[in-house]
């Protein structure tokens, strides 16, 4: 029973990365009786599109480090801008959806996504790193609207008895988008041309400037193509006929107490607060590990940027496999116990990445992705379990802990800048230690969510 409940919560609350951000539990006014095929196709594609945008950031960090000659701390601002966009627009997305419906939120999200991608053109023309950060913030703002609306929308585009099947199908496109984004970055953005700092400084000024400008503008083509495609998709969604439930204001199951009372009540629950803290550190660890995998591979083994990109692709695949394996194991092991074991393994692997030389450290770093795959949904389920009237506000706060990705990635970059990329892996080691402590505290409390 506990495993079944956990899986249901996974489907409803975390499909595709950070789903239903700031939205709580939502219900449409009308549920159609027949599956609307075209709307299902249009909305399912969104899972692919935001997966692609999320993982392109891992390539951008490498590209911007080369194009702008940045420190690891400065490259970490890519994820800060991105996850701050999610954080800031999480609640506005829910409010728009409640006022105007799922379809309006999706269209608005696609418009922001497309506009942010097109902003890469003037940013590259100006050759200003800060302009790229603004563009990424706009893209993330759009994704906040898409992820808030798409998951519950897909469930109302057909019979209720097949809603979970449709959502699972849609979720399958998210990792496909992630891998596609990495491949686009590898072959369409990374040039494979690399110069050491000494070689770059030895170049004539004109040659050096031409090289850096070419690397800066390498992002233009892919992002212009993505922007135009996304805007065209927004037009298709706008003109397509959706069931009435997609366009009506969304009813939210309101709590019997107000926001201020909810906050007061939640802060009186140490277990819930520990859950928010654990989620903050988990997301920070996940984003940080993936953000610096290419950098680590280059530094530890001397391989080129394109070969190093294969390791983040492998990490993404391991993450996907880890989810399926985790669900299978939960038939025999309670989710909280499995998370405790996995988190402890992640601590060991992160420490291994910090101290092991060369390929051994890189393998340890990549293997982390398999074991961290079950953490977000399990932390979420444990945190909101038994909240009663505080569930709506509590769910929003746990999901908004994704801001950990914005905070801890540059922290890793700062450590790397001062002490080297291997030392930076002590940051995720600490993060996973926090998750381990959270899991153990719940085990002692007899929880098994």
GROMACS .gro file of N, CA, C and O in nm, residues 162-269:
model
  432
  162UNK      N    1  -0.812   0.660  -1.785
  162UNK     CA    2  -0.687   0.647  -1.859
  162UNK      C    3  -0.594   0.767  -1.835
  162UNK      O    4  -0.495   0.784  -1.904
  163UNK      N    5  -0.626   0.849  -1.736
  163UNK     CA    6  -0.547   0.970  -1.710
  163UNK      C    7  -0.402   0.937  -1.672
  163UNK      O    8  -0.308   0.998  -1.723
  164UNK      N    9  -0.386   0.838  -1.583
  164UNK     CA   10  -0.250   0.801  -1.541
  164UNK      C   11  -0.168   0.749  -1.658
  164UNK      O   12  -0.048   0.776  -1.669
  165UNK      N   13  -0.232   0.674  -1.747
  165UNK     CA   14  -0.162   0.621  -1.864
  165UNK      C   15  -0.115   0.735  -1.955
  165UNK      O   16  -0.003   0.734  -2.004
  166UNK      N   17  -0.203   0.835  -1.976
  166UNK     CA   18  -0.164   0.948  -2.060
  166UNK      C   19  -0.049   1.026  -1.997
  166UNK      O   20   0.043   1.068  -2.065
  167UNK      N   21  -0.055   1.043  -1.865
  167UNK     CA   22   0.050   1.118  -1.798
  167UNK      C   23   0.183   1.044  -1.802
  167UNK      O   24   0.289   1.103  -1.825
  168UNK      N   25   0.179   0.912  -1.784
  168UNK     CA   26   0.301   0.833  -1.793
  168UNK      C   27   0.361   0.840  -1.934
  168UNK      O   28   0.483   0.847  -1.951
  169UNK      N   29   0.274   0.835  -2.035
  169UNK     CA   30   0.322   0.847  -2.172
  169UNK      C   31   0.388   0.983  -2.194
  169UNK      O   32   0.496   0.992  -2.253
  170UNK      N   33   0.325   1.087  -2.145
  170UNK     CA   34   0.381   1.222  -2.160
  170UNK      C   35   0.516   1.232  -2.089
  170UNK      O   36   0.612   1.291  -2.141
  171UNK      N   37   0.526   1.173  -1.971
  171UNK     CA   38   0.650   1.177  -1.894
  171UNK      C   39   0.765   1.113  -1.969
  171UNK      O   40   0.880   1.154  -1.957
  172UNK      N   41   0.734   1.011  -2.049
  172UNK     CA   42   0.839   0.940  -2.122
  172UNK      C   43   0.911   1.032  -2.220
  172UNK      O   44   1.025   1.006  -2.259
  173UNK      N   45   0.845   1.139  -2.262
  173UNK     CA   46   0.906   1.231  -2.357
  173UNK      C   47   1.002   1.329  -2.290
  173UNK      O   48   1.081   1.394  -2.358
  174UNK      N   49   0.996   1.341  -2.157
  174UNK     CA   50   1.084   1.434  -2.089
  174UNK      C   51   1.230   1.394  -2.097
  174UNK      O   52   1.314   1.474  -2.138
  175UNK      N   53   1.267   1.270  -2.060
  175UNK     CA   54   1.408   1.232  -2.075
  175UNK      C   55   1.453   1.229  -2.220
  175UNK      O   56   1.569   1.254  -2.250
  176UNK      N   57   1.360   1.199  -2.312
  176UNK     CA   58   1.396   1.205  -2.454
  176UNK      C   59   1.436   1.347  -2.492
  176UNK      O   60   1.532   1.369  -2.566
  177UNK      N   61   1.362   1.446  -2.440
  177UNK     CA   62   1.398   1.585  -2.464
  177UNK      C   63   1.531   1.621  -2.400
  177UNK      O   64   1.612   1.695  -2.459
  178UNK      N   65   1.555   1.569  -2.278
  178UNK     CA   66   1.682   1.597  -2.209
  178UNK      C   67   1.801   1.549  -2.291
  178UNK      O   68   1.899   1.622  -2.310
  179UNK      N   69   1.791   1.427  -2.340
  179UNK     CA   70   1.901   1.371  -2.418
  179UNK      C   71   1.916   1.444  -2.551
  179UNK      O   72   2.027   1.472  -2.597
  180UNK      N   73   1.803   1.480  -2.613
  180UNK     CA   74   1.809   1.557  -2.738
  180UNK      C   75   1.878   1.691  -2.715
  180UNK      O   76   1.960   1.735  -2.797
  181UNK      N   77   1.845   1.758  -2.605
  181UNK     CA   78   1.910   1.885  -2.574
  181UNK      C   79   2.061   1.870  -2.561
  181UNK      O   80   2.138   1.953  -2.612
  182UNK      N   81   2.104   1.763  -2.494
  182UNK     CA   82   2.247   1.740  -2.478
  182UNK      C   83   2.314   1.711  -2.612
  182UNK      O   84   2.425   1.758  -2.638
  183UNK      N   85   2.246   1.636  -2.699
  183UNK     CA   86   2.303   1.606  -2.830
  183UNK      C   87   2.310   1.732  -2.917
  183UNK      O   88   2.407   1.753  -2.990
  184UNK      N   89   2.206   1.815  -2.911
  184UNK     CA   90   2.209   1.943  -2.983
  184UNK      C   91   2.328   2.027  -2.935
  184UNK      O   92   2.403   2.084  -3.014
  185UNK      N   93   2.343   2.033  -2.805
  185UNK     CA   94   2.454   2.109  -2.750
  185UNK      C   95   2.589   2.054  -2.791
  185UNK      O   96   2.681   2.130  -2.827
  186UNK      N   97   2.600   1.923  -2.789
  186UNK     CA   98   2.729   1.860  -2.822
  186UNK      C   99   2.769   1.887  -2.966
  186UNK      O  100   2.885   1.922  -2.994
  187UNK      N  101   2.675   1.871  -3.058
  187UNK     CA  102   2.711   1.877  -3.200
  187UNK      C  103   2.685   2.013  -3.265
  187UNK      O  104   2.748   2.046  -3.366
  188UNK      N  105   2.592   2.093  -3.210
  188UNK     CA  106   2.559   2.220  -3.274
  188UNK      C  107   2.616   2.341  -3.201
  188UNK      O  108   2.618   2.451  -3.257
  189UNK      N  109   2.658   2.324  -3.075
  189UNK     CA  110   2.713   2.437  -2.999
  189UNK      C  111   2.861   2.418  -2.970
  189UNK      O  112   2.943   2.505  -3.000
  190UNK      N  113   2.898   2.305  -2.912
  190UNK     CA  114   3.039   2.281  -2.881
  190UNK      C  115   3.117   2.260  -3.010
  190UNK      O  116   3.086   2.171  -3.089
  191UNK      N  117   3.218   2.341  -3.032
  191UNK     CA  118   3.295   2.334  -3.157
  191UNK      C  119   3.402   2.227  -3.154
  191UNK      O  120   3.449   2.181  -3.259
  192UNK      N  121   3.444   2.189  -3.034
  192UNK     CA  122   3.556   2.096  -3.023
  192UNK      C  123   3.691   2.165  -3.034
  192UNK      O  124   3.795   2.102  -3.019
  193UNK      N  125   3.690   2.296  -3.058
  193UNK     CA  126   3.814   2.374  -3.066
  193UNK      C  127   3.843   2.432  -2.929
  193UNK      O  128   3.763   2.511  -2.877
  194UNK      N  129   3.953   2.394  -2.870
  194UNK     CA  130   3.985   2.438  -2.735
  194UNK      C  131   4.128   2.487  -2.728
  194UNK      O  132   4.218   2.432  -2.792
  195UNK      N  133   4.149   2.591  -2.651
  195UNK     CA  134   4.282   2.647  -2.631
  195UNK      C  135   4.305   2.663  -2.481
  195UNK      O  136   4.214   2.702  -2.407
  196UNK      N  137   4.426   2.634  -2.439
  196UNK     CA  138   4.462   2.659  -2.299
  196UNK      C  139   4.468   2.810  -2.276
  196UNK      O  140   4.474   2.889  -2.370
  197UNK      N  141   4.465   2.849  -2.149
  197UNK     CA  142   4.474   2.991  -2.117
  197UNK      C  143   4.603   3.051  -2.172
  197UNK      O  144   4.604   3.164  -2.224
  198UNK      N  145   4.711   2.973  -2.163
  198UNK     CA  146   4.840   3.023  -2.211
  198UNK      C  147   4.836   3.043  -2.362
  198UNK      O  148   4.883   3.145  -2.415
  199UNK      N  149   4.778   2.945  -2.433
  199UNK     CA  150   4.771   2.955  -2.579
  199UNK      C  151   4.680   3.071  -2.621
  199UNK      O  152   4.709   3.142  -2.718
  200UNK      N  153   4.572   3.088  -2.547
  200UNK     CA  154   4.478   3.197  -2.581
  200UNK      C  155   4.545   3.333  -2.559
  200UNK      O  156   4.531   3.424  -2.642
  201UNK      N  157   4.618   3.345  -2.451
  201UNK     CA  158   4.684   3.473  -2.422
  201UNK      C  159   4.797   3.502  -2.520
  201UNK      O  160   4.833   3.618  -2.541
  202UNK      N  161   4.853   3.395  -2.579
  202UNK     CA  162   4.964   3.413  -2.674
  202UNK      C  163   4.915   3.453  -2.813
  202UNK      O  164   4.995   3.495  -2.897
  203UNK      N  165   4.785   3.443  -2.839
  203UNK     CA  166   4.729   3.480  -2.969
  203UNK      C  167   4.737   3.630  -2.991
  203UNK      O  168   4.727   3.709  -2.895
  204UNK      N  169   4.750   3.672  -3.115
  204UNK     CA  170   4.732   3.814  -3.146
  204UNK      C  171   4.592   3.857  -3.103
  204UNK      O  172   4.498   3.778  -3.108
  205UNK      N  173   4.577   3.981  -3.062
  205UNK     CA  174   4.450   4.029  -3.007
  205UNK      C  175   4.334   4.008  -3.104
  205UNK      O  176   4.225   3.965  -3.064
  206UNK      N  177   4.356   4.032  -3.233
  206UNK     CA  178   4.248   4.018  -3.331
  206UNK      C  179   4.206   3.872  -3.344
  206UNK      O  180   4.086   3.840  -3.352
  207UNK      N  181   4.303   3.781  -3.344
  207UNK     CA  182   4.272   3.638  -3.356
  207UNK      C  183   4.199   3.588  -3.232
  207UNK      O  184   4.104   3.510  -3.242
  208UNK      N  185   4.245   3.634  -3.116
  208UNK     CA  186   4.179   3.595  -2.991
  208UNK      C  187   4.035   3.643  -2.989
  208UNK      O  188   3.944   3.569  -2.953
  209UNK      N  189   4.014   3.768  -3.029
  209UNK     CA  190   3.879   3.825  -3.029
  209UNK      C  191   3.789   3.751  -3.127
  209UNK      O  192   3.672   3.725  -3.098
  210UNK      N  193   3.842   3.715  -3.242
  210UNK     CA  194   3.763   3.642  -3.342
  210UNK      C  195   3.723   3.505  -3.290
  210UNK      O  196   3.609   3.460  -3.311
  211UNK      N  197   3.814   3.439  -3.221
  211UNK     CA  198   3.783   3.306  -3.166
  211UNK      C  199   3.674   3.315  -3.060
  211UNK      O  200   3.575   3.238  -3.063
  212UNK      N  201   3.687   3.409  -2.967
  212UNK     CA  202   3.589   3.421  -2.860
  212UNK      C  203   3.452   3.462  -2.913
  212UNK      O  204   3.349   3.413  -2.867
  213UNK      N  205   3.452   3.550  -3.015
  213UNK     CA  206   3.325   3.591  -3.073
  213UNK      C  207   3.257   3.476  -3.145
  213UNK      O  208   3.134   3.459  -3.136
  214UNK      N  209   3.334   3.395  -3.215
  214UNK     CA  210   3.278   3.278  -3.285
  214UNK      C  211   3.217   3.181  -3.184
  214UNK      O  212   3.109   3.124  -3.208
  215UNK      N  213   3.283   3.160  -3.072
  215UNK     CA  214   3.231   3.069  -2.970
  215UNK      C  215   3.106   3.127  -2.904
  215UNK      O  216   3.012   3.054  -2.872
  216UNK      N  217   3.103   3.259  -2.886
  216UNK     CA  218   2.985   3.323  -2.828
  216UNK      C  219   2.864   3.307  -2.919
  216UNK      O  220   2.753   3.276  -2.875
  217UNK      N  221   2.886   3.326  -3.049
  217UNK     CA  222   2.776   3.322  -3.144
  217UNK      C  223   2.737   3.181  -3.186
  217UNK      O  224   2.640   3.163  -3.260
  218UNK      N  225   2.809   3.082  -3.138
  218UNK     CA  226   2.774   2.943  -3.171
  218UNK      C  227   2.638   2.903  -3.115
  218UNK      O  228   2.574   2.809  -3.165
  219UNK      N  229   2.591   2.974  -3.014
  219UNK     CA  230   2.462   2.940  -2.953
  219UNK      C  231   2.345   2.999  -3.030
  219UNK      O  232   2.230   2.962  -3.007
  220UNK      N  233   2.372   3.094  -3.120
  220UNK     CA  234   2.263   3.165  -3.186
  220UNK      C  235   2.173   3.073  -3.268
  220UNK      O  236   2.050   3.073  -3.252
  221UNK      N  237   2.234   2.997  -3.359
  221UNK     CA  238   2.156   2.913  -3.450
  221UNK      C  239   2.063   2.817  -3.379
  221UNK      O  240   1.941   2.817  -3.405
  222UNK      N  241   2.115   2.734  -3.286
  222UNK     CA  242   2.027   2.640  -3.215
  222UNK      C  243   1.914   2.708  -3.138
  222UNK      O  244   1.799   2.663  -3.142
  223UNK      N  245   1.946   2.818  -3.070
  223UNK     CA  246   1.842   2.882  -2.989
  223UNK      C  247   1.741   2.960  -3.073
  223UNK      O  248   1.623   2.968  -3.037
  224UNK      N  249   1.783   3.016  -3.185
  224UNK     CA  250   1.686   3.079  -3.275
  224UNK      C  251   1.591   2.974  -3.329
  224UNK      O  252   1.468   2.994  -3.335
  225UNK      N  253   1.645   2.858  -3.368
  225UNK     CA  254   1.561   2.749  -3.419
  225UNK      C  255   1.463   2.702  -3.312
  225UNK      O  256   1.343   2.681  -3.339
  226UNK      N  257   1.512   2.687  -3.189
  226UNK     CA  258   1.425   2.645  -3.080
  226UNK      C  259   1.317   2.750  -3.055
  226UNK      O  260   1.199   2.718  -3.038
  227UNK      N  261   1.357   2.877  -3.053
  227UNK     CA  262   1.261   2.984  -3.027
  227UNK      C  263   1.150   2.989  -3.130
  227UNK      O  264   1.032   3.001  -3.096
  228UNK      N  265   1.186   2.980  -3.257
  228UNK     CA  266   1.086   2.984  -3.364
  228UNK      C  267   0.994   2.863  -3.357
  228UNK      O  268   0.871   2.874  -3.377
  229UNK      N  269   1.050   2.747  -3.328
  229UNK     CA  270   0.969   2.626  -3.318
  229UNK      C  271   0.870   2.638  -3.203
  229UNK      O  272   0.752   2.604  -3.216
  230UNK      N  273   0.917   2.687  -3.088
  230UNK     CA  274   0.831   2.700  -2.970
  230UNK      C  275   0.719   2.800  -2.996
  230UNK      O  276   0.603   2.777  -2.957
  231UNK      N  277   0.750   2.911  -3.062
  231UNK     CA  278   0.646   3.009  -3.093
  231UNK      C  279   0.543   2.951  -3.191
  231UNK      O  280   0.423   2.978  -3.179
  232UNK      N  281   0.591   2.872  -3.287
  232UNK     CA  282   0.498   2.806  -3.379
  232UNK      C  283   0.409   2.708  -3.304
  232UNK      O  284   0.289   2.695  -3.333
  233UNK      N  285   0.467   2.640  -3.205
  233UNK     CA  286   0.388   2.546  -3.123
  233UNK      C  287   0.283   2.620  -3.041
  233UNK      O  288   0.172   2.572  -3.023
  234UNK      N  289   0.319   2.740  -2.993
  234UNK     CA  290   0.222   2.821  -2.919
  234UNK      C  291   0.104   2.856  -3.009
  234UNK      O  292  -0.012   2.855  -2.964
  235UNK      N  293   0.132   2.888  -3.137
  235UNK     CA  294   0.025   2.919  -3.231
  235UNK      C  295  -0.065   2.797  -3.253
  235UNK      O  296  -0.188   2.810  -3.259
  236UNK      N  297  -0.005   2.679  -3.264
  236UNK     CA  298  -0.084   2.557  -3.282
  236UNK      C  299  -0.174   2.531  -3.162
  236UNK      O  300  -0.292   2.495  -3.177
  237UNK      N  301  -0.120   2.550  -3.043
  237UNK     CA  302  -0.200   2.531  -2.923
  237UNK      C  303  -0.314   2.632  -2.919
  237UNK      O  304  -0.428   2.600  -2.883
  238UNK      N  305  -0.285   2.756  -2.961
  238UNK     CA  306  -0.386   2.862  -2.956
  238UNK      C  307  -0.503   2.833  -3.050
  238UNK      O  308  -0.620   2.859  -3.015
  239UNK      N  309  -0.475   2.780  -3.170
  239UNK     CA  310  -0.583   2.759  -3.267
  239UNK      C  311  -0.649   2.623  -3.256
  239UNK      O  312  -0.758   2.602  -3.309
  240UNK      N  313  -0.583   2.529  -3.186
  240UNK     CA  314  -0.640   2.395  -3.172
  240UNK      C  315  -0.761   2.398  -3.079
  240UNK      O  316  -0.766   2.475  -2.983
  241UNK      N  317  -0.858   2.314  -3.108
  241UNK     CA  318  -0.977   2.305  -3.024
  241UNK      C  319  -0.950   2.208  -2.908
  241UNK      O  320  -0.924   2.090  -2.929
  242UNK      N  321  -0.957   2.260  -2.789
  242UNK     CA  322  -0.936   2.181  -2.668
  242UNK      C  323  -1.071   2.157  -2.600
  242UNK      O  324  -1.167   2.233  -2.620
  243UNK      N  325  -1.081   2.054  -2.518
  243UNK     CA  326  -1.202   2.035  -2.437
  243UNK      C  327  -1.227   2.156  -2.348
  243UNK      O  328  -1.135   2.231  -2.314
  244UNK      N  329  -1.351   2.176  -2.309
  244UNK     CA  330  -1.388   2.292  -2.230
  244UNK      C  331  -1.309   2.302  -2.100
  244UNK      O  332  -1.277   2.411  -2.053
  245UNK      N  333  -1.274   2.187  -2.042
  245UNK     CA  334  -1.200   2.188  -1.915
  245UNK      C  335  -1.065   2.255  -1.926
  245UNK      O  336  -1.012   2.306  -1.827
  246UNK      N  337  -1.007   2.259  -2.046
  246UNK     CA  338  -0.875   2.318  -2.064
  246UNK      C  339  -0.877   2.470  -2.058
  246UNK      O  340  -0.775   2.532  -2.030
  247UNK      N  341  -0.991   2.530  -2.085
  247UNK     CA  342  -0.998   2.676  -2.094
  247UNK      C  343  -1.075   2.740  -1.980
  247UNK      O  344  -1.082   2.863  -1.971
  248UNK      N  345  -1.135   2.661  -1.895
  248UNK     CA  346  -1.211   2.716  -1.782
  248UNK      C  347  -1.119   2.744  -1.664
  248UNK      O  348  -1.016   2.678  -1.647
  249UNK      N  349  -1.153   2.841  -1.581
  249UNK     CA  350  -1.076   2.862  -1.458
  249UNK      C  351  -1.068   2.733  -1.376
  249UNK      O  352  -1.162   2.655  -1.373
  250UNK      N  353  -0.953   2.713  -1.314
  250UNK     CA  354  -0.929   2.589  -1.241
  250UNK      C  355  -0.971   2.605  -1.096
  250UNK      O  356  -0.934   2.701  -1.028
  251UNK      N  357  -1.050   2.509  -1.049
  251UNK     CA  358  -1.090   2.509  -0.908
  251UNK      C  359  -0.982   2.443  -0.825
  251UNK      O  360  -0.930   2.338  -0.861
  252UNK      N  361  -0.949   2.504  -0.716
  252UNK     CA  362  -0.849   2.449  -0.624
  252UNK      C  363  -0.918   2.408  -0.496
  252UNK      O  364  -1.003   2.480  -0.444
  253UNK      N  365  -0.882   2.292  -0.449
  253UNK     CA  366  -0.936   2.246  -0.321
  253UNK      C  367  -0.875   2.331  -0.211
  253UNK      O  368  -0.761   2.313  -0.169
  254UNK      N  369  -0.944   2.430  -0.164
  254UNK     CA  370  -0.890   2.525  -0.067
  254UNK      C  371  -0.887   2.465   0.072
  254UNK      O  372  -0.972   2.387   0.111
  255UNK      N  373  -0.790   2.508   0.145
  255UNK     CA  374  -0.780   2.464   0.284
  255UNK      C  375  -0.880   2.541   0.369
  255UNK      O  376  -0.936   2.642   0.330
  256UNK      N  377  -0.905   2.492   0.487
  256UNK     CA  378  -1.001   2.555   0.577
  256UNK      C  379  -0.937   2.668   0.657
  256UNK      O  380  -1.004   2.732   0.736
  257UNK      N  381  -0.808   2.691   0.636
  257UNK     CA  382  -0.738   2.797   0.709
  257UNK      C  383  -0.667   2.886   0.610
  257UNK      O  384  -0.642   2.850   0.496
  258UNK      N  385  -0.632   3.006   0.652
  258UNK     CA  386  -0.568   3.103   0.565
  258UNK      C  387  -0.419   3.080   0.551
  258UNK      O  388  -0.358   2.996   0.619
  259UNK      N  389  -0.359   3.160   0.460
  259UNK     CA  390  -0.217   3.145   0.430
  259UNK      C  391  -0.131   3.169   0.554
  259UNK      O  392  -0.040   3.093   0.584
  260UNK      N  393  -0.161   3.277   0.628
  260UNK     CA  394  -0.079   3.309   0.745
  260UNK      C  395  -0.086   3.199   0.850
  260UNK      O  396   0.014   3.161   0.910
  261UNK      N  397  -0.206   3.146   0.870
  261UNK     CA  398  -0.221   3.036   0.965
  261UNK      C  399  -0.147   2.911   0.917
  261UNK      O  400  -0.089   2.837   0.998
  262UNK      N  401  -0.148   2.889   0.786
  262UNK     CA  402  -0.077   2.774   0.731
  262UNK      C  403   0.072   2.783   0.757
  262UNK      O  404   0.136   2.686   0.799
  263UNK      N  405   0.128   2.902   0.732
  263UNK     CA  406   0.271   2.921   0.754
  263UNK      C  407   0.307   2.898   0.900
  263UNK      O  408   0.405   2.830   0.934
  264UNK      N  409   0.224   2.955   0.989
  264UNK     CA  410   0.249   2.937   1.132
  264UNK      C  411   0.243   2.790   1.170
  264UNK      O  412   0.328   2.739   1.244
  265UNK      N  413   0.140   2.720   1.120
  265UNK     CA  414   0.126   2.578   1.151
  265UNK      C  415   0.239   2.495   1.095
  265UNK      O  416   0.289   2.403   1.162
  266UNK      N  417   0.285   2.527   0.973
  266UNK     CA  418   0.392   2.450   0.911
  266UNK      C  419   0.525   2.471   0.983
  266UNK      O  420   0.604   2.378   0.998
  267UNK      N  421   0.550   2.592   1.030
  267UNK     CA  422   0.675   2.619   1.099
  267UNK      C  423   0.678   2.554   1.238
  267UNK      O  424   0.785   2.548   1.300
  268UNK      N  425   0.564   2.508   1.282
  268UNK     CA  426   0.559   2.435   1.409
  268UNK      C  427   0.580   2.285   1.388
  268UNK      O  428   0.570   2.208   1.483
  269UNK      N  429   0.608   2.245   1.263
  269UNK     CA  430   0.627   2.103   1.231
  269UNK      C  431   0.771   2.080   1.187
  269UNK      O  432   0.804   2.099   1.069
   0.00000   0.00000   0.00000
